[in-house]
PDB file of C-alpha atoms in Angstrom:
ATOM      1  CA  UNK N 159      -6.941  -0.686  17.209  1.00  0.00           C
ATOM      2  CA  UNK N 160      -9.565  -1.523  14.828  1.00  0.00           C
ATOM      3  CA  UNK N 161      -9.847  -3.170  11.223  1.00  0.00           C
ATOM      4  CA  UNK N 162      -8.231  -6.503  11.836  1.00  0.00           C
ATOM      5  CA  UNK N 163      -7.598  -7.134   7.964  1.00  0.00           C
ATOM      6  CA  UNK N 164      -4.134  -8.687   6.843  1.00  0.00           C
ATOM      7  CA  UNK N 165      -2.106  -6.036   7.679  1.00  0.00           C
ATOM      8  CA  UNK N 166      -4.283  -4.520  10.361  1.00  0.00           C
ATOM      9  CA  UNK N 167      -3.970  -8.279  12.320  1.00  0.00           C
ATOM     10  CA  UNK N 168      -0.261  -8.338  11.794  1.00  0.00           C
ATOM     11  CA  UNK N 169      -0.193  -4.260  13.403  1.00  0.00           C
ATOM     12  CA  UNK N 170      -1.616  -5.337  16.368  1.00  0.00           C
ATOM     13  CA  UNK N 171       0.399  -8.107  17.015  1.00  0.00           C
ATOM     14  CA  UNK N 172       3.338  -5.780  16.378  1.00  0.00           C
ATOM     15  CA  UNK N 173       1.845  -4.006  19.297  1.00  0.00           C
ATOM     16  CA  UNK N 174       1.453  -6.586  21.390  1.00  0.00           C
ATOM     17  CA  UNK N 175       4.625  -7.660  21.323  1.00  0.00           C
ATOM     18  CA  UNK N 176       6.057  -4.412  21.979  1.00  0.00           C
ATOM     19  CA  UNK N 177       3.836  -4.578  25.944  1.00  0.00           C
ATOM     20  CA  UNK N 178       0.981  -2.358  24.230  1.00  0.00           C
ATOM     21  CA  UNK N 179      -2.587  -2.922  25.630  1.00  0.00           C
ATOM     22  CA  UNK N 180      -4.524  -3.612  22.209  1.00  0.00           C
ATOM     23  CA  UNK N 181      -8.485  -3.659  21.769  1.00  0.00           C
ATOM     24  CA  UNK N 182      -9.508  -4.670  18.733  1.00  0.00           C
ATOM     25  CA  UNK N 183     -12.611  -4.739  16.248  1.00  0.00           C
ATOM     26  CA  UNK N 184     -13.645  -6.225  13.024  1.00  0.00           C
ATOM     27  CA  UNK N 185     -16.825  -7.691  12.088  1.00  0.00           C
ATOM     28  CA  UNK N 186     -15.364 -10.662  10.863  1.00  0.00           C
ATOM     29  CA  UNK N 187     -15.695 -13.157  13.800  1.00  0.00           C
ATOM     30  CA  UNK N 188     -12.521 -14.878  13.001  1.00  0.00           C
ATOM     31  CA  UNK N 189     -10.490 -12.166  12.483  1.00  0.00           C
ATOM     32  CA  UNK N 190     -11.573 -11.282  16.435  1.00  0.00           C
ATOM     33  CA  UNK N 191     -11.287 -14.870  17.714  1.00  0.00           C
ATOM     34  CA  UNK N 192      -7.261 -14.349  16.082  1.00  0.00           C
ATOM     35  CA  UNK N 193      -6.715 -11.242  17.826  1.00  0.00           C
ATOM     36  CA  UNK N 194      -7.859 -12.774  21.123  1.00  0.00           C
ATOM     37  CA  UNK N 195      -5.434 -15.321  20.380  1.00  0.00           C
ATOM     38  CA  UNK N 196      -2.830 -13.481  20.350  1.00  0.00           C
ATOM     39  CA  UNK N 197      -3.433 -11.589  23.443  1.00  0.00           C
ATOM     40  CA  UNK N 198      -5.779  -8.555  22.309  1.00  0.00           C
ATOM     41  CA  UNK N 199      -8.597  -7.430  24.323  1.00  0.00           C
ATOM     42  CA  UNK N 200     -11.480  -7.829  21.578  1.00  0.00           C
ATOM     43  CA  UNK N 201     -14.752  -5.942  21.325  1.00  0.00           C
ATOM     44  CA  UNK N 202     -18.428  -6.723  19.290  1.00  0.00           C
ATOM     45  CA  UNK N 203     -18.873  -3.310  18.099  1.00  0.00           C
ATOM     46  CA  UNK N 204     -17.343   0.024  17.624  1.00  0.00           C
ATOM     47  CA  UNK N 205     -19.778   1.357  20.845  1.00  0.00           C
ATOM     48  CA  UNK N 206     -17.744  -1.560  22.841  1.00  0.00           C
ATOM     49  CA  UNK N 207     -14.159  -0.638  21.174  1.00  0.00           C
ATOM     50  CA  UNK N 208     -14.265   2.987  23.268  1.00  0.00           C
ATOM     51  CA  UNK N 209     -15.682   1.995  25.836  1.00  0.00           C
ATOM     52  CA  UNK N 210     -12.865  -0.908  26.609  1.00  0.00           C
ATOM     53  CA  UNK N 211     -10.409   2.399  26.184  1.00  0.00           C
ATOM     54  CA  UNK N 212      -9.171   4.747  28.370  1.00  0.00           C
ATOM     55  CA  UNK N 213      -8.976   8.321  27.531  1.00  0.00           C
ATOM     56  CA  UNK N 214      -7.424   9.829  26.019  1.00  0.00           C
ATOM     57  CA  UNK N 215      -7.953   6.923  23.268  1.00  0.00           C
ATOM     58  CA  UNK N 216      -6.237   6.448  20.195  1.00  0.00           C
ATOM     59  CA  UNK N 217      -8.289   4.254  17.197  1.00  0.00           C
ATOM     60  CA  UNK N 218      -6.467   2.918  14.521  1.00  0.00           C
ATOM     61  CA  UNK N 219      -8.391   2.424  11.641  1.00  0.00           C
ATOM     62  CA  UNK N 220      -7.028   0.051   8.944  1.00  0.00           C
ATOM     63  CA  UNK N 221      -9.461  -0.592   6.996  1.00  0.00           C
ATOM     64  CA  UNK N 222      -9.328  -0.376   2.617  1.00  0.00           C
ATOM     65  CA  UNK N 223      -9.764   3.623   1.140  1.00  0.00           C
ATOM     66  CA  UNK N 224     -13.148   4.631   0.097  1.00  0.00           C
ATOM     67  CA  UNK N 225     -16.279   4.472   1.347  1.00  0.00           C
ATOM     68  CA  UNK N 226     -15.976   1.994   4.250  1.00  0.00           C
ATOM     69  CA  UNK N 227     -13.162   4.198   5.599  1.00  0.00           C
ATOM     70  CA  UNK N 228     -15.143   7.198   5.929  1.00  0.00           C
ATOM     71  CA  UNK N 229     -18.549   5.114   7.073  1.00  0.00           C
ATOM     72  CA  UNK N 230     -15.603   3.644  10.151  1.00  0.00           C
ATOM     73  CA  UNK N 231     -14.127   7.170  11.041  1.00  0.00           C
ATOM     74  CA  UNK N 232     -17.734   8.485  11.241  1.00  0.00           C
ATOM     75  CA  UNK N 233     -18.891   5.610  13.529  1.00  0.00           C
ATOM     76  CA  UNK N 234     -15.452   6.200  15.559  1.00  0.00           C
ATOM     77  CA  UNK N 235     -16.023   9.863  15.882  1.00  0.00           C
ATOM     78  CA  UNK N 236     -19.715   9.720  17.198  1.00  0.00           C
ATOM     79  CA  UNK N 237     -18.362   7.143  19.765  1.00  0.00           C
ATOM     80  CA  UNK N 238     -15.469   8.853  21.073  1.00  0.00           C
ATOM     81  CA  UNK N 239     -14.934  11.855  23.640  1.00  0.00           C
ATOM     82  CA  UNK N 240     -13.111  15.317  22.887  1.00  0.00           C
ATOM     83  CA  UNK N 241      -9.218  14.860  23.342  1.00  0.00           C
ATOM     84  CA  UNK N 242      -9.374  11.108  21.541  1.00  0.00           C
ATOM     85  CA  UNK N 243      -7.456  10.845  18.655  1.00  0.00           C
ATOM     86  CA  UNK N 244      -8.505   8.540  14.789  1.00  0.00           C
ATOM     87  CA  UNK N 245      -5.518   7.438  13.023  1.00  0.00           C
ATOM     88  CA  UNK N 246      -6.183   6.275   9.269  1.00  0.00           C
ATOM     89  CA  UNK N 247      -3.548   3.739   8.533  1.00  0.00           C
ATOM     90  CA  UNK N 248      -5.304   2.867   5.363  1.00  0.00           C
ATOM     91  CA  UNK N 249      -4.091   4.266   1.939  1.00  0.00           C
ATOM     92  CA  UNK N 250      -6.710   7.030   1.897  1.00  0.00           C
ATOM     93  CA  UNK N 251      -6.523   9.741  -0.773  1.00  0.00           C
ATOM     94  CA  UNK N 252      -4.575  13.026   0.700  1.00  0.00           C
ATOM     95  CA  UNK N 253      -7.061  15.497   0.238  1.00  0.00           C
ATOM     96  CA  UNK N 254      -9.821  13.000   2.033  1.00  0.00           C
ATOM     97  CA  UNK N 255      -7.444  12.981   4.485  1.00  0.00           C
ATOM     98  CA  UNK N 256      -6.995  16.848   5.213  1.00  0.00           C
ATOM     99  CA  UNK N 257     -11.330  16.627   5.528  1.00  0.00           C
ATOM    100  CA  UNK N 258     -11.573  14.362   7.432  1.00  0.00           C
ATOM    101  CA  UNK N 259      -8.960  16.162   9.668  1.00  0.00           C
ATOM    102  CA  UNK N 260     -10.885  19.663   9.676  1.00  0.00           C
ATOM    103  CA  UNK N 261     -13.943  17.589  10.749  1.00  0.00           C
ATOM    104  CA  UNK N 262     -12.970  16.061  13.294  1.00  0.00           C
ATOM    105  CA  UNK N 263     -11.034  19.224  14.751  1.00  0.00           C
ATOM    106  CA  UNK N 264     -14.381  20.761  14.740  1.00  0.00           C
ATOM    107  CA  UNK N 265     -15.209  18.071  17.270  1.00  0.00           C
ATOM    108  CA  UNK N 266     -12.593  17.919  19.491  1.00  0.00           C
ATOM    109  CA  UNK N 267     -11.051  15.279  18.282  1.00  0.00           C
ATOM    110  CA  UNK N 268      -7.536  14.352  16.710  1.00  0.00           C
ATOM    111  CA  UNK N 269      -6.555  13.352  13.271  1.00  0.00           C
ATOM    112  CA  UNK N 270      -3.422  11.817  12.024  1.00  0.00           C
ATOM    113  CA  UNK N 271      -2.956  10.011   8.629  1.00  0.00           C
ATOM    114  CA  UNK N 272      -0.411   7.482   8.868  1.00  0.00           C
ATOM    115  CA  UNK N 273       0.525   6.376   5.280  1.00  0.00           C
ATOM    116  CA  UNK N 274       1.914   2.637   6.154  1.00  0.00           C
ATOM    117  CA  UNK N 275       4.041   0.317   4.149  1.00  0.00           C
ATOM    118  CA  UNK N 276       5.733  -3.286   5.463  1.00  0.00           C
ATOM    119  CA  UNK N 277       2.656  -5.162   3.897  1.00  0.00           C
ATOM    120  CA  UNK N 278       2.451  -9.012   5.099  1.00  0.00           C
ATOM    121  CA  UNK N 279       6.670  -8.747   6.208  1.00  0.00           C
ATOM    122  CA  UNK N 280       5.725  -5.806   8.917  1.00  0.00           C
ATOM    123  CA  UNK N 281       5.363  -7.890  11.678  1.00  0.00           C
ATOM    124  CA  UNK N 282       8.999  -9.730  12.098  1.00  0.00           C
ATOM    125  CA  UNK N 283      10.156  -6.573   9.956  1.00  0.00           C
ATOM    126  CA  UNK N 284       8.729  -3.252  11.358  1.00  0.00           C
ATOM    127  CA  UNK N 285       6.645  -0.763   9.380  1.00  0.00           C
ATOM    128  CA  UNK N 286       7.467   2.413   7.591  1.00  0.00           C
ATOM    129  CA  UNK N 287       5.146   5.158   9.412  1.00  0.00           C
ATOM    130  CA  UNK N 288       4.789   8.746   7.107  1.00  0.00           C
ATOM    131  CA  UNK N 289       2.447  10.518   9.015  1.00  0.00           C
ATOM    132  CA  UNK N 290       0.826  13.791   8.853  1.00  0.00           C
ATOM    133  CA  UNK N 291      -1.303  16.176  11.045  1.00  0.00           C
ATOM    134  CA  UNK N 292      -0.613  17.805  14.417  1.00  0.00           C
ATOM    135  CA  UNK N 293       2.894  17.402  15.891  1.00  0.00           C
ATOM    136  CA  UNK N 294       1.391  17.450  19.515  1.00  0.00           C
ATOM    137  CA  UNK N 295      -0.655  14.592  18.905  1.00  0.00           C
ATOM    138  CA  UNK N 296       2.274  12.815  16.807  1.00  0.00           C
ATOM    139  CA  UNK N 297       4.845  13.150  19.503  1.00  0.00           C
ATOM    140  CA  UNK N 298       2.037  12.445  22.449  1.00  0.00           C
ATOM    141  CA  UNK N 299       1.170   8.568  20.266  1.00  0.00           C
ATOM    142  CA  UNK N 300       4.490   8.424  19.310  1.00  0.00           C
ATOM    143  CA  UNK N 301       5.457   5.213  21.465  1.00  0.00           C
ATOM    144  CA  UNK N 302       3.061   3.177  18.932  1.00  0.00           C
ATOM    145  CA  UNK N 303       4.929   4.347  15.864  1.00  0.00           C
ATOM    146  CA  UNK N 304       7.835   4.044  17.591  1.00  0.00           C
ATOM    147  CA  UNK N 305       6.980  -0.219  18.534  1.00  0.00           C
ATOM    148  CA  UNK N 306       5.522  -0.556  14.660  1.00  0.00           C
ATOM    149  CA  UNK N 307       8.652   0.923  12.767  1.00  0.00           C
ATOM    150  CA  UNK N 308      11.543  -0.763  12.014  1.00  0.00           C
ATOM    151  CA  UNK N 309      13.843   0.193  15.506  1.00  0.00           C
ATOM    152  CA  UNK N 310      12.761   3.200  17.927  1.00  0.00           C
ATOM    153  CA  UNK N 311      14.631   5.634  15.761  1.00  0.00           C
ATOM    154  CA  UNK N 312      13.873   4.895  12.285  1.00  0.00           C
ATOM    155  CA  UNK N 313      11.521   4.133  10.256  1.00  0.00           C
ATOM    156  CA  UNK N 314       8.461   6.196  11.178  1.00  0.00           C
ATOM    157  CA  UNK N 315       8.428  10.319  11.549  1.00  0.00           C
ATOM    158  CA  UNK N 316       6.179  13.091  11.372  1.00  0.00           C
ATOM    159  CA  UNK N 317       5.780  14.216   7.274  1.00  0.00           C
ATOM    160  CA  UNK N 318       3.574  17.849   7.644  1.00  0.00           C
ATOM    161  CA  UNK N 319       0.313  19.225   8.180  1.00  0.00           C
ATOM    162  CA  UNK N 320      -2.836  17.007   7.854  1.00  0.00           C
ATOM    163  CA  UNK N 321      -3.187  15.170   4.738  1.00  0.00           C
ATOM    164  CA  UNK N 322       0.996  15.183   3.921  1.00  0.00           C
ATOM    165  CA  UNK N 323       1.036  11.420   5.249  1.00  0.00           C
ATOM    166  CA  UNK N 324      -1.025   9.640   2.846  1.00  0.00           C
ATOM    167  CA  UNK N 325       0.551  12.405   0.018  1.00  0.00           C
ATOM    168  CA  UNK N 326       4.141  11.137   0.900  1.00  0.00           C
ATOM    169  CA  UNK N 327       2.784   7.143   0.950  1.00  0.00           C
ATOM    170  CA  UNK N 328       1.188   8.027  -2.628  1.00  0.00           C
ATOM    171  CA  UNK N 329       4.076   8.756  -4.128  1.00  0.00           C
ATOM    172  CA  UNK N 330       5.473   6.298  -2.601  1.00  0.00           C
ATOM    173  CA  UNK N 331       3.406   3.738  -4.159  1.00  0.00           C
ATOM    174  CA  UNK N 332       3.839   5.886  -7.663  1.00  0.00           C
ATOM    175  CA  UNK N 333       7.980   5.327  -7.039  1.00  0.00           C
ATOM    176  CA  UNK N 334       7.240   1.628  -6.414  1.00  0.00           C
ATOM    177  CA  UNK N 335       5.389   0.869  -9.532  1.00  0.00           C
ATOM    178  CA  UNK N 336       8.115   2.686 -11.874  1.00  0.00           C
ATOM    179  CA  UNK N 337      10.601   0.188  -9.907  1.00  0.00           C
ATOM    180  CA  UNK N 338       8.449  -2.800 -10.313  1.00  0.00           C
ATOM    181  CA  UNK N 339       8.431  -2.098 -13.819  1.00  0.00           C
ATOM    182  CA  UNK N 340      11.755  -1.791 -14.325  1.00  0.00           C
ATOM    183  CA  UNK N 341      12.841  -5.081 -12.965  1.00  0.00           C
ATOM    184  CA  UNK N 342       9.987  -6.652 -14.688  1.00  0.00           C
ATOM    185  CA  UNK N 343      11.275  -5.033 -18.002  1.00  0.00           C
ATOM    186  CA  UNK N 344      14.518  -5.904 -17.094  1.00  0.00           C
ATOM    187  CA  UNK N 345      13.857  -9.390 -16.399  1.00  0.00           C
ATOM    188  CA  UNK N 346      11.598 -10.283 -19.259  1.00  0.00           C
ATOM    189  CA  UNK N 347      14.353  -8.855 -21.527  1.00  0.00           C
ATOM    190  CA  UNK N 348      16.844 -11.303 -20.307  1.00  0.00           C
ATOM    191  CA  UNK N 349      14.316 -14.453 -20.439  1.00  0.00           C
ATOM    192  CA  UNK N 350      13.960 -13.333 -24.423  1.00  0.00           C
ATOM    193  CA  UNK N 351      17.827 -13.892 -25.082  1.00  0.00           C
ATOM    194  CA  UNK N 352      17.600 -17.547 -25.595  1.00  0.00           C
ATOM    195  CA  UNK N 353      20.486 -18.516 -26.803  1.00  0.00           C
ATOM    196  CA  UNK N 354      22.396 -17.489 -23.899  1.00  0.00           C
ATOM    197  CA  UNK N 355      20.078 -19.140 -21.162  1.00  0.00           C
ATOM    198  CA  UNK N 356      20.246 -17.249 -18.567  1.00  0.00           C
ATOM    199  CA  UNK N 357      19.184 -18.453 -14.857  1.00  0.00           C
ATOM    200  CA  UNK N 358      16.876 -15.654 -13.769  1.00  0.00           C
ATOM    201  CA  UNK N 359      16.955 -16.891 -10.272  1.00  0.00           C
ATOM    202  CA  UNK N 360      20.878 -16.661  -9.997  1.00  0.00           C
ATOM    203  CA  UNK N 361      20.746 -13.334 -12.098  1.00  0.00           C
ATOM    204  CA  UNK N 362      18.349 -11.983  -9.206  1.00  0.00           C
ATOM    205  CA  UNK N 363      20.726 -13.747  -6.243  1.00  0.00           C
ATOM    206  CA  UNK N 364      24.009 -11.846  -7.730  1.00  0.00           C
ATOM    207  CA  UNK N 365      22.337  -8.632  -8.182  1.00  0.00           C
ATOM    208  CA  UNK N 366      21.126  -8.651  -4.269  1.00  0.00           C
ATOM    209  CA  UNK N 367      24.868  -7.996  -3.238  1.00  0.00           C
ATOM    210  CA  UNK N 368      27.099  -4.932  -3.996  1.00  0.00           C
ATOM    211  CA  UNK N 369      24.764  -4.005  -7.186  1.00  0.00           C
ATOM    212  CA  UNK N 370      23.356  -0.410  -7.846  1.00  0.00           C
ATOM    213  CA  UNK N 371      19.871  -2.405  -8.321  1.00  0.00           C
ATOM    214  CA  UNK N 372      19.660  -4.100  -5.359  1.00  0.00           C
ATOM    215  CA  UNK N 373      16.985  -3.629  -2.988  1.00  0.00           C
ATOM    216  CA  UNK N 374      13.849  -5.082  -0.936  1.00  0.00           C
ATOM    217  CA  UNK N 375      11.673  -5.303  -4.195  1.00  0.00           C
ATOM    218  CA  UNK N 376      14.476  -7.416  -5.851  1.00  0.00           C
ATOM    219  CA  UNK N 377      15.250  -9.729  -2.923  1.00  0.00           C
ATOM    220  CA  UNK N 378      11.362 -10.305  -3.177  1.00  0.00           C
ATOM    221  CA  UNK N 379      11.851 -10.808  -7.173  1.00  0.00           C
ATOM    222  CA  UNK N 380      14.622 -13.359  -5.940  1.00  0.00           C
ATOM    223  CA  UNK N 381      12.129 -15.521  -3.896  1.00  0.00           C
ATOM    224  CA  UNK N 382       9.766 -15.365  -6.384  1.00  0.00           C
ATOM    225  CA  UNK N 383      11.948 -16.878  -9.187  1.00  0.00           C
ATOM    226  CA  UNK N 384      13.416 -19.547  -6.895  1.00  0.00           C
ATOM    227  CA  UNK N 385       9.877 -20.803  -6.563  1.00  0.00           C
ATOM    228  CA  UNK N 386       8.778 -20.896  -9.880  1.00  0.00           C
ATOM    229  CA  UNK N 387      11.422 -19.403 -12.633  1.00  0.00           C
ATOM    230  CA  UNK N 388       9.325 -19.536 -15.575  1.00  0.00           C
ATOM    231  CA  UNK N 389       6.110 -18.049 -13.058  1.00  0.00           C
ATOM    232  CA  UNK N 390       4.138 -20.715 -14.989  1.00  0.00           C
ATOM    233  CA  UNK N 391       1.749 -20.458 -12.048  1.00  0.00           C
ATOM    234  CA  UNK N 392       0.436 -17.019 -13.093  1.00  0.00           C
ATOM    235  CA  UNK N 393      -1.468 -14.843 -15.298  1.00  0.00           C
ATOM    236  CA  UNK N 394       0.089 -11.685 -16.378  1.00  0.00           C
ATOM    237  CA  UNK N 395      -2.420  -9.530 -15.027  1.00  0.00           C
ATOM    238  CA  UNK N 396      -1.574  -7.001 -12.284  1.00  0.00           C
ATOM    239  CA  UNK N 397      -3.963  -4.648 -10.507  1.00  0.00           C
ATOM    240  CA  UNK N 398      -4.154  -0.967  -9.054  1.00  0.00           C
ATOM    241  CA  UNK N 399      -5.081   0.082  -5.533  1.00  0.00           C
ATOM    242  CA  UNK N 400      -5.366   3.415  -6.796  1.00  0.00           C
ATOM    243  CA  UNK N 401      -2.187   5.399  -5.234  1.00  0.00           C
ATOM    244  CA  UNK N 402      -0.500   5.208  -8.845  1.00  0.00           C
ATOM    245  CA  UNK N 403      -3.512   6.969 -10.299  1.00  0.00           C
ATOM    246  CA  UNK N 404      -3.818   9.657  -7.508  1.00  0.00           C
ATOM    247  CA  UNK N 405       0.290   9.908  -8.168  1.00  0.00           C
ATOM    248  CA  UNK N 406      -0.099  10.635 -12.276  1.00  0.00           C
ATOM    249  CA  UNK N 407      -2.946  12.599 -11.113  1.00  0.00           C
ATOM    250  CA  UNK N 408      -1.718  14.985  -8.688  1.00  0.00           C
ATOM    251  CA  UNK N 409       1.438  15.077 -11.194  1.00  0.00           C
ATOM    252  CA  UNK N 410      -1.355  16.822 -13.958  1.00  0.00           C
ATOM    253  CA  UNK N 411      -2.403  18.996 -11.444  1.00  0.00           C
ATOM    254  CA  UNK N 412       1.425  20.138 -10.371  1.00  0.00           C
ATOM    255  CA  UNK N 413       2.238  20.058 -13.820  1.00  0.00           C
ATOM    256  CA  UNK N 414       5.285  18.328 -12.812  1.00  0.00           C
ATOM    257  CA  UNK N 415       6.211  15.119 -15.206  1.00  0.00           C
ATOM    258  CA  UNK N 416       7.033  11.660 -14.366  1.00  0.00           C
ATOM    259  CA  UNK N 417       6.610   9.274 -17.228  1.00  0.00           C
ATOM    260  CA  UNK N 418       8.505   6.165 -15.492  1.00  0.00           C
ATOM    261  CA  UNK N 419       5.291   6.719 -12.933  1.00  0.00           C
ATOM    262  CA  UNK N 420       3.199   7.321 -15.649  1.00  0.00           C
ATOM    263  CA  UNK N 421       3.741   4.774 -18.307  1.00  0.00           C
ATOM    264  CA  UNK N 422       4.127   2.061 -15.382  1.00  0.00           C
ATOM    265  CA  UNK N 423       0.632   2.692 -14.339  1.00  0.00           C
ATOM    266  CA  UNK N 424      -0.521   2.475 -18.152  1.00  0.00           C
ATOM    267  CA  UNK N 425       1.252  -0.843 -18.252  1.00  0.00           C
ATOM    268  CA  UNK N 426      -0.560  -2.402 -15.458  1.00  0.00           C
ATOM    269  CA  UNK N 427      -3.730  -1.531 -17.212  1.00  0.00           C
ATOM    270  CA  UNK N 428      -2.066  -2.889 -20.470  1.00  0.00           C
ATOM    271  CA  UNK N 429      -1.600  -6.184 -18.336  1.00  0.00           C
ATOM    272  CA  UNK N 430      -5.111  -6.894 -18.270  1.00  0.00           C
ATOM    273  CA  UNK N 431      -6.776  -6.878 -21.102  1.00  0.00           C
ATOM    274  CA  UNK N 432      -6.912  -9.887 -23.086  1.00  0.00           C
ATOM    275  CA  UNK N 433      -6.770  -8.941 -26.832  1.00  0.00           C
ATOM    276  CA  UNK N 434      -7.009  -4.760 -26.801  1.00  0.00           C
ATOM    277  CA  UNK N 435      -8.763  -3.630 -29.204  1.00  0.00           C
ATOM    278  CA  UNK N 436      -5.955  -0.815 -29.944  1.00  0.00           C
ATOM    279  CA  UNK N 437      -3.814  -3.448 -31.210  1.00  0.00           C
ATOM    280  CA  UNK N 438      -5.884  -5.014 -33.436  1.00  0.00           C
ATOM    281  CA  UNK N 439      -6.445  -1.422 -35.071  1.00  0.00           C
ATOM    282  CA  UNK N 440      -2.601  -0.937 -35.059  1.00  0.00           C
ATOM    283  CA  UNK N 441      -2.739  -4.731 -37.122  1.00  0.00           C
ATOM    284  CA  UNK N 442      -5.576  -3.366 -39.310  1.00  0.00           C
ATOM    285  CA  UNK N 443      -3.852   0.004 -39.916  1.00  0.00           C
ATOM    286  CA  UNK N 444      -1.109  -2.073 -40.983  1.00  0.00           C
ATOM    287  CA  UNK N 445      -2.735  -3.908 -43.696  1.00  0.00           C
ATOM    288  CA  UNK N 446      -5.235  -0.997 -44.629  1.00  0.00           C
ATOM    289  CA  UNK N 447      -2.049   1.188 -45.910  1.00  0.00           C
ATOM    290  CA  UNK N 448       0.369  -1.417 -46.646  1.00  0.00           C
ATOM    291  CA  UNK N 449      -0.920  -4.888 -47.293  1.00  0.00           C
ATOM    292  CA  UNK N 450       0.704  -6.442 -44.402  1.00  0.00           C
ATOM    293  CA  UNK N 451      -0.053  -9.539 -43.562  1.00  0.00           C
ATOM    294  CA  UNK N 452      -2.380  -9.884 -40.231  1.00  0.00           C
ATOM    295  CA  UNK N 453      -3.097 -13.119 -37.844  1.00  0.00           C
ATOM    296  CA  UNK N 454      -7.346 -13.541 -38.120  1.00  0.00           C
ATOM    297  CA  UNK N 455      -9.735 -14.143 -34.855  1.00  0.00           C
ATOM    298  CA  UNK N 456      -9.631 -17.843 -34.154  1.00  0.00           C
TER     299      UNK N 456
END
């Protein structure tokens, strides 16, 4: 195990209670004193991660997409024998993915992608495991998907070739934006009927049972309004990690449409801008052709 970030930290506890032997890495010192904590086996350096392992090894690598992740698998690889195996955990892009997996082949060494969702809740509630690359290698690791998922026999399962894993936890992420949306759009629609004044929070409580809508997302949407129904703690700004673009993206390519996906993505971007400039043209489009009235800059 290696990358002791949020999620990566609440992994290897995962594995740790399920009787696994866990090394673990990060250059953050307290993110290794934690792990030791809890039981892990903890090493100073990638060079003292393998050797702390017995072959054939397995590395986890959970550590954000992007440059770090391939600067980690490359120190990994260089450190490890033929027969060990890298699994990205991260949310790397697909086709990254299926490279990095031809590379390391060339080296005698093992590749899976395991797209991974559960977030901060995967530790008491198990993680769901898409992974991709070779089904020998999947079923011969399969004990640690099998202690991370959900129960023994859900949960977790082997996707496709190299590269499928983090395709099937893209769109993943594309299907849980449009749903975020929704709820949001839902929700704000309801707050904007004053004169009925409706309780959010209870809306969101009677929709958990026996509804069409219910779901993890909305039991979360619950919480969330039972600690603050008017959210007057927060800004209404909401950010990317990127798997919604590579979604809309790889929809282009396909030439296969989803606008929910889409248009939820756009929002988010929407969401953080304070003042667009495109809707102060709309305003002075307005007034340009029509005279209508427009609010001036304070």
């Amino acid at each position: 195990m290696i990358g002791l970030g949020r999620m990566g930290g609440n992994m290897a506890q995962r594995l740790l209670n399920g009787g696994h032997r866990v090394v673990a890495f990060d250059p953050d010192e307290d993110a290794r004193k934690a792990a030791e904590s809890a039981g892990a086996v903890t090493a100073t350096s990638v060079q003292d991660l393998v050797a702390k392992l017995s072959a054939p090894r397995a590395v986890w690598v959970m550590v954000p997409a992007g440059d770090i992740t391939e600067k980690t698998i490359n120190d990994v690889a260089d450190a490890l024998s033929p027969g060990d195996a890298v699994l990205d955990g991260g949310n790397s892009n697909y086709k990254d993915s299926a490279r990095r997996a031809a590379a390391l082949k060339e080296r005698g060494l093992d590749y899976l992608d395991v797209g991974t969702s559960g977030g901060i809740w995967g530790l008491t509630e198990g993680y769901s495991l898409m992974i991709g690359g070779d089904s020998n290698t999947f079923h011969r690791l399969e004990p640690i998907f099998q202690t991370l998922a959900p129960a023994s026999d859900k949960g977790y399962g082997h996707v496709g070739p190299a590269g499928s894993g983090h395709f099937v936890k893209m769109v993943h992420n594309g299907i849980e934006y449009g749903m975020m949306q929704a709820y949001a759009e839902g929700f704000e629609l309801m707050k904007a009927k004053e004169e009925f004044g409706l309780d959010l929070a209870n809306i969101a409580e009677i929709w958990r049972d026996g509804s069409v809508v219910r779901s993890w997302l909305l039991d979360l949407t619950a919480a969330a309004l039972k600690e603050d129904a008017d959210l007057s703690g927060l800004q209404a700004y909401v950010d990317d990690s990127g798997e919604g673009r590579w979604t809309v993206e790889e929809s282009i390519e396909l030439a296969v449409p989803i606008p929910v996906i889409t248009l939820s993505l756009q929002a988010r971007f929407r969401s953080r801008q304070d003042q667009p400039f495109g809707g102060k043209l709309l305003a002075a489009m307005r007034n340009q052709f029509g005279g209508h009235a427009v609010k001036k800059a304070d």
